[in-house]
Amino acid sequence: MNEIGVREGAAATDPRPVDVVVVGAGQAGLSAAHHLRRVGLEPERDFLVLDHAPRPGGAWQFRWPSLTYGKVHGMHALPGMELTGADPDRPSSEVIAAYFDRYEQAFDLRVRRPVDVHQVREGDGGRLLVETSAGTWSTRALINATGTWDRPFWPRYPGQETFRGRQLHTAQYPGPEEFAGQRVVVVGGGASGTQHLMEIAPYAASTTWVTRRPPVYREGPFDENRGRAAVALVEERVRQGLAPLSVVSVTGLPVNDAIREARADGVLDRLPMFDRITETGVAWDDGREIEADVILWATGFRAAIDHLAPLRLREPGGGIRMEGTRAALDPRVHLVGYGPSASTIGANRAGRAAVRDIQRLLARDAVTVG
């Protein structure tokens, strides 16, 4: 036997057995891997971490350069290693990617990358088959930590295909300089939309902000009580099998000096959502039209869980009904960084909770086999 029980001379298509597969090596995946190690499981022998990104850093490595570390809200350290001494003026993509890299090395997590997970389906003997670009693994439990970055949400509006200008999503945002002298419409009422507006406004010929609902601003600190209340709202939706809400939808936009200044300058004067897109801009049914060179869709992301489709975990409400971190319809599957754990501190806690649950599952399997 060599690594993960691969038989010498075995066919490449033979599933390789392992106790736990972690899909994704962002905050949630690394937290889960850390806790698997803490309970005595060994990487490459007992568990495996697969990541489709080219290098460490999770989704952070793809963030735009102008999002410096000092602008990041609520980045919590991974379990067992603090992030200290980071330059607040350095791009967060560099700071956090370097931190994740050090973390993987310090705890010897042996992340395999780049590996694309194509699908997870039912296997033999109560196991799951994880089919990937690097082969197939047979696992007793799955920790899915794929986040949302790979599924940007693009709303559809009449006339969208006729627009002569440029359309791009937050996931493709290059930084504010590229919009110099252009008329920019920013769509979306979340943190990304407001950040884009405030960055672009000094460069652009004009900016227009449109949202489906009026923005809700939050004054004062986001304390523990507010945090618990926000998480409870998301948890309730997840328990019902509904698609998770965005963080801002339950917390509101935090007000700081930059937000106050942008509101005073009119940068954050919001218009209701337009009704259609024209060749040269956007239009409302009341006759108002605004010409634009760029439409920037800061419309958020959806959970990247299409590879779980063969397991039929989705509820009619569009989400996966959860019991803690466990999928209600399949106790072998845990989702971390999903719903109420879609924050850096939530991801840490979810990783620990998932591993505790999986420990019990593995122990029950061992008793059954015995």
Short mmCIF file of C-alpha atoms in Angstrom, two decimals, residues 82-336:
data_model
loop_
_atom_site.label_atom_id
_atom_site.label_comp_id
_atom_site.label_asym_id
_atom_site.label_seq_id
_atom_site.Cartn_x
_atom_site.Cartn_y
_atom_site.Cartn_z
CA GLU A 82 -2.74 34.46 14.71
CA LEU A 83 -2.28 36.85 11.81
CA THR A 84 -0.04 39.54 13.24
CA GLY A 85 2.02 42.42 11.92
CA ALA A 86 0.20 42.68 8.58
CA ASP A 87 0.68 45.92 6.66
CA PRO A 88 -2.78 47.56 6.41
CA ASP A 89 -1.80 49.21 3.11
CA ARG A 90 -0.84 45.95 1.43
CA PRO A 91 -3.48 44.23 -0.78
CA SER A 92 -5.57 41.77 1.23
CA SER A 93 -5.07 39.24 -1.58
CA GLU A 94 -1.36 39.17 -0.76
CA VAL A 95 -1.61 39.37 3.03
CA ILE A 96 -4.20 36.65 3.51
CA ALA A 97 -2.85 34.36 0.79
CA ALA A 98 0.58 34.46 2.45
CA TYR A 99 -1.05 33.79 5.83
CA PHE A 100 -3.00 30.79 4.50
CA ASP A 101 0.19 29.47 2.89
CA ARG A 102 2.06 29.68 6.20
CA TYR A 103 -0.85 28.00 7.93
CA GLU A 104 -0.92 25.06 5.52
CA GLN A 105 2.81 24.58 6.00
CA ALA A 106 2.77 24.98 9.80
CA PHE A 107 0.09 22.33 10.28
CA ASP A 108 1.27 20.14 7.39
CA LEU A 109 -2.18 20.00 5.80
CA ARG A 110 -0.86 18.85 2.39
CA VAL A 111 -3.55 20.51 0.30
CA ARG A 112 -3.81 19.07 -3.21
CA ARG A 113 -4.22 21.71 -5.89
CA PRO A 114 -5.36 22.53 -8.44
CA VAL A 115 -8.03 19.82 -8.27
CA ASP A 116 -11.55 20.34 -9.64
CA VAL A 117 -14.32 18.35 -7.96
CA HIS A 118 -16.77 17.35 -10.69
CA GLN A 119 -19.40 15.59 -8.61
CA VAL A 120 -20.11 13.76 -5.36
CA ARG A 121 -22.39 10.76 -5.61
CA GLU A 122 -23.44 7.62 -3.81
CA GLY A 123 -20.84 4.88 -3.69
CA ASP A 124 -20.75 1.34 -2.35
CA GLY A 125 -21.00 0.29 1.26
CA GLY A 126 -22.43 3.56 2.49
CA ARG A 127 -19.53 5.58 1.15
CA LEU A 128 -19.54 8.65 -1.05
CA LEU A 129 -17.64 8.87 -4.33
CA VAL A 130 -15.82 12.15 -4.93
CA GLU A 131 -15.03 12.40 -8.65
CA THR A 132 -12.33 14.94 -9.52
CA SER A 133 -9.86 16.01 -12.16
CA ALA A 134 -7.24 14.06 -10.19
CA GLY A 135 -9.19 10.82 -9.86
CA THR A 136 -11.92 9.43 -7.64
CA TRP A 137 -11.94 8.98 -3.89
CA SER A 138 -14.28 6.85 -1.80
CA THR A 139 -14.99 8.56 1.51
CA ARG A 140 -17.00 8.00 4.66
CA ALA A 141 -17.65 11.71 5.19
CA LEU A 142 -17.43 14.93 3.20
CA ILE A 143 -16.75 18.45 4.44
CA ASN A 144 -17.81 20.86 1.73
CA ALA A 145 -16.10 24.24 2.07
CA THR A 146 -16.44 25.63 -1.45
CA GLY A 147 -17.79 29.06 -0.50
CA THR A 148 -19.42 31.30 -3.10
CA TRP A 149 -16.71 33.07 -5.13
CA ASP A 150 -17.07 30.72 -8.09
CA ARG A 151 -20.78 31.45 -8.49
CA PRO A 152 -21.22 35.19 -9.07
CA PHE A 153 -24.87 36.09 -9.40
CA TRP A 154 -25.80 37.98 -12.58
CA PRO A 155 -29.41 39.22 -12.57
CA ARG A 156 -31.19 39.29 -15.92
CA TYR A 157 -32.95 42.41 -17.18
CA PRO A 158 -34.69 43.16 -20.48
CA GLY A 159 -32.31 44.53 -23.09
CA GLN A 160 -29.19 43.35 -21.28
CA GLU A 161 -27.76 41.75 -24.39
CA THR A 162 -28.11 44.99 -26.37
CA PHE A 163 -25.89 47.13 -24.14
CA ARG A 164 -22.93 48.44 -26.13
CA GLY A 165 -20.79 49.18 -23.11
CA ARG A 166 -19.02 46.88 -20.69
CA GLN A 167 -20.69 44.69 -18.08
CA LEU A 168 -18.70 43.07 -15.31
CA HIS A 169 -19.27 41.53 -11.90
CA THR A 170 -17.55 42.17 -8.57
CA ALA A 171 -15.65 38.94 -9.19
CA GLN A 172 -13.97 40.66 -12.16
CA TYR A 173 -13.49 44.08 -10.56
CA PRO A 174 -10.00 45.33 -11.53
CA GLY A 175 -9.76 48.38 -9.27
CA PRO A 176 -10.95 51.99 -9.72
CA GLU A 177 -8.34 53.34 -12.13
CA GLU A 178 -9.77 51.37 -15.03
CA PHE A 179 -12.99 53.43 -14.89
CA ALA A 180 -11.31 56.80 -15.34
CA GLY A 181 -13.49 59.16 -17.38
CA GLN A 182 -16.34 56.66 -17.73
CA ARG A 183 -19.98 56.77 -16.73
CA VAL A 184 -20.51 53.87 -14.33
CA VAL A 185 -23.71 52.32 -13.01
CA VAL A 186 -23.13 50.21 -9.90
CA VAL A 187 -25.87 47.68 -9.10
CA GLY A 188 -26.18 46.26 -5.59
CA GLY A 189 -26.71 47.44 -2.03
CA GLY A 190 -24.10 45.38 -0.21
CA ALA A 191 -20.64 46.13 1.12
CA SER A 192 -18.96 45.48 -2.24
CA GLY A 193 -21.27 47.89 -4.07
CA THR A 194 -20.60 50.72 -1.64
CA GLN A 195 -16.85 50.07 -1.68
CA HIS A 196 -16.79 50.09 -5.47
CA LEU A 197 -18.73 53.36 -5.61
CA MET A 198 -16.48 55.13 -3.14
CA GLU A 199 -13.37 53.97 -4.97
CA ILE A 200 -14.59 54.69 -8.50
CA ALA A 201 -16.20 58.09 -7.88
CA PRO A 202 -12.93 60.11 -7.86
CA TYR A 203 -11.93 58.60 -11.23
CA ALA A 204 -15.20 58.25 -13.13
CA ALA A 205 -16.99 60.89 -15.16
CA SER A 206 -20.12 59.96 -13.19
CA THR A 207 -21.45 57.18 -10.96
CA THR A 208 -25.01 56.01 -10.43
CA TRP A 209 -26.04 53.65 -7.65
CA VAL A 210 -29.13 51.45 -8.05
CA THR A 211 -30.48 48.85 -5.63
CA ARG A 212 -33.61 46.74 -5.37
CA ARG A 213 -34.30 47.93 -1.82
CA PRO A 214 -33.29 51.10 0.04
CA PRO A 215 -30.00 50.50 1.88
CA VAL A 216 -30.18 49.99 5.63
CA TYR A 217 -27.31 51.59 7.53
CA ARG A 218 -26.13 50.31 10.89
CA GLU A 219 -24.81 52.80 13.40
CA GLY A 220 -22.75 51.72 16.37
CA PRO A 221 -20.59 48.66 16.99
CA PHE A 222 -21.52 45.23 15.70
CA ASP A 223 -21.45 43.63 19.14
CA GLU A 224 -21.99 40.04 20.20
CA ASN A 225 -25.74 40.43 20.65
CA ARG A 226 -26.17 41.85 17.15
CA GLY A 227 -23.98 39.10 15.77
CA ARG A 228 -26.02 36.37 17.43
CA ALA A 229 -29.27 37.89 16.16
CA ALA A 230 -27.95 38.05 12.59
CA VAL A 231 -26.71 34.46 12.68
CA ALA A 232 -30.06 33.29 14.12
CA LEU A 233 -31.93 34.81 11.17
CA VAL A 234 -29.70 33.00 8.67
CA GLU A 235 -29.87 29.74 10.64
CA GLU A 236 -33.65 29.81 10.58
CA ARG A 237 -33.69 30.07 6.80
CA VAL A 238 -31.20 27.24 6.47
CA ARG A 239 -33.24 25.03 8.82
CA GLN A 240 -36.20 25.59 6.51
CA GLY A 241 -34.21 24.62 3.43
CA LEU A 242 -34.28 28.15 2.00
CA ALA A 243 -31.34 29.71 0.18
CA PRO A 244 -29.13 31.61 2.65
CA LEU A 245 -29.42 35.38 2.87
CA SER A 246 -26.46 37.68 2.34
CA VAL A 247 -24.75 39.03 5.44
CA VAL A 248 -25.69 42.66 4.73
CA SER A 249 -29.34 41.73 4.30
CA VAL A 250 -29.49 40.84 8.00
CA THR A 251 -26.84 43.15 9.46
CA GLY A 252 -27.15 46.35 7.44
CA LEU A 253 -24.26 48.45 6.14
CA PRO A 254 -21.87 49.53 8.90
CA VAL A 255 -21.44 53.30 9.02
CA ASN A 256 -17.89 54.63 9.24
CA ASP A 257 -16.26 57.95 8.35
CA ALA A 258 -15.84 56.97 4.69
CA ILE A 259 -19.54 56.09 4.40
CA ARG A 260 -20.55 59.36 6.07
CA GLU A 261 -18.36 61.35 3.69
CA ALA A 262 -19.68 59.52 0.63
CA ARG A 263 -23.26 60.11 1.71
CA ALA A 264 -22.58 63.79 2.26
CA ASP A 265 -20.95 64.07 -1.17
CA GLY A 266 -23.88 62.37 -2.90
CA VAL A 267 -21.85 59.32 -3.98
CA LEU A 268 -24.25 57.08 -2.08
CA ASP A 269 -27.45 58.69 -3.36
CA ARG A 270 -29.39 55.61 -4.32
CA LEU A 271 -31.91 55.13 -7.13
CA PRO A 272 -34.46 52.31 -7.33
CA MET A 273 -33.69 49.42 -9.64
CA PHE A 274 -34.01 50.23 -13.33
CA ASP A 275 -36.59 48.37 -15.41
CA ARG A 276 -34.52 47.67 -18.50
CA ILE A 277 -31.14 48.10 -20.13
CA THR A 278 -30.76 50.01 -23.38
CA GLU A 279 -27.98 50.11 -25.94
CA THR A 280 -26.50 53.14 -24.21
CA GLY A 281 -27.47 52.82 -20.56
CA VAL A 282 -30.36 52.00 -18.24
CA ALA A 283 -33.99 53.13 -18.16
CA TRP A 284 -37.02 53.22 -15.88
CA ASP A 285 -40.67 52.87 -16.83
CA ASP A 286 -41.34 56.42 -15.57
CA GLY A 287 -39.30 57.74 -18.50
CA ARG A 288 -36.00 58.36 -16.75
CA GLU A 289 -32.86 57.21 -18.57
CA ILE A 290 -29.19 57.32 -17.64
CA GLU A 291 -26.41 56.80 -20.13
CA ALA A 292 -23.53 54.57 -19.11
CA ASP A 293 -20.28 53.15 -20.39
CA VAL A 294 -20.09 50.45 -17.71
CA ILE A 295 -22.56 48.44 -15.64
CA LEU A 296 -20.88 46.92 -12.60
CA TRP A 297 -22.96 44.16 -11.02
CA ALA A 298 -22.16 44.07 -7.29
CA THR A 299 -24.98 41.59 -6.87
CA GLY A 300 -23.34 38.98 -4.72
CA PHE A 301 -22.70 35.30 -5.04
CA ARG A 302 -24.47 32.00 -4.57
CA ALA A 303 -23.22 28.87 -2.84
CA ALA A 304 -20.94 26.81 -5.10
CA ILE A 305 -22.56 23.44 -4.50
CA ASP A 306 -23.49 22.18 -7.98
CA HIS A 307 -21.09 19.24 -7.56
CA LEU A 308 -23.39 17.94 -4.79
CA ALA A 309 -26.38 17.73 -7.17
CA PRO A 310 -26.27 13.91 -7.54
CA LEU A 311 -27.00 13.59 -3.80
CA ARG A 312 -30.30 15.50 -4.20
CA LEU A 313 -29.85 17.58 -1.06
CA ARG A 314 -31.68 20.71 -2.20
CA GLU A 315 -35.09 21.48 -0.78
CA PRO A 316 -37.96 23.04 -2.78
CA GLY A 317 -36.98 26.39 -1.25
CA GLY A 318 -33.68 26.28 -3.14
CA GLY A 319 -31.31 25.64 -0.24
CA ILE A 320 -29.96 22.66 1.64
CA ARG A 321 -31.74 22.07 4.94
CA MET A 322 -29.16 21.94 7.69
CA GLU A 323 -28.92 20.50 11.20
CA GLY A 324 -25.90 22.29 12.57
CA THR A 325 -23.29 21.82 9.85
CA ARG A 326 -24.79 18.54 8.70
CA ALA A 327 -27.07 18.20 5.68
CA ALA A 328 -30.40 17.01 7.05
CA LEU A 329 -30.88 14.56 4.17
CA ASP A 330 -27.39 13.03 4.41
CA PRO A 331 -25.47 12.94 7.73
CA ARG A 332 -22.24 12.14 5.88
CA VAL A 333 -22.20 15.60 4.28
CA HIS A 334 -21.22 18.74 6.18
CA LEU A 335 -21.33 22.24 4.77
CA VAL A 336 -19.01 24.78 6.36
#
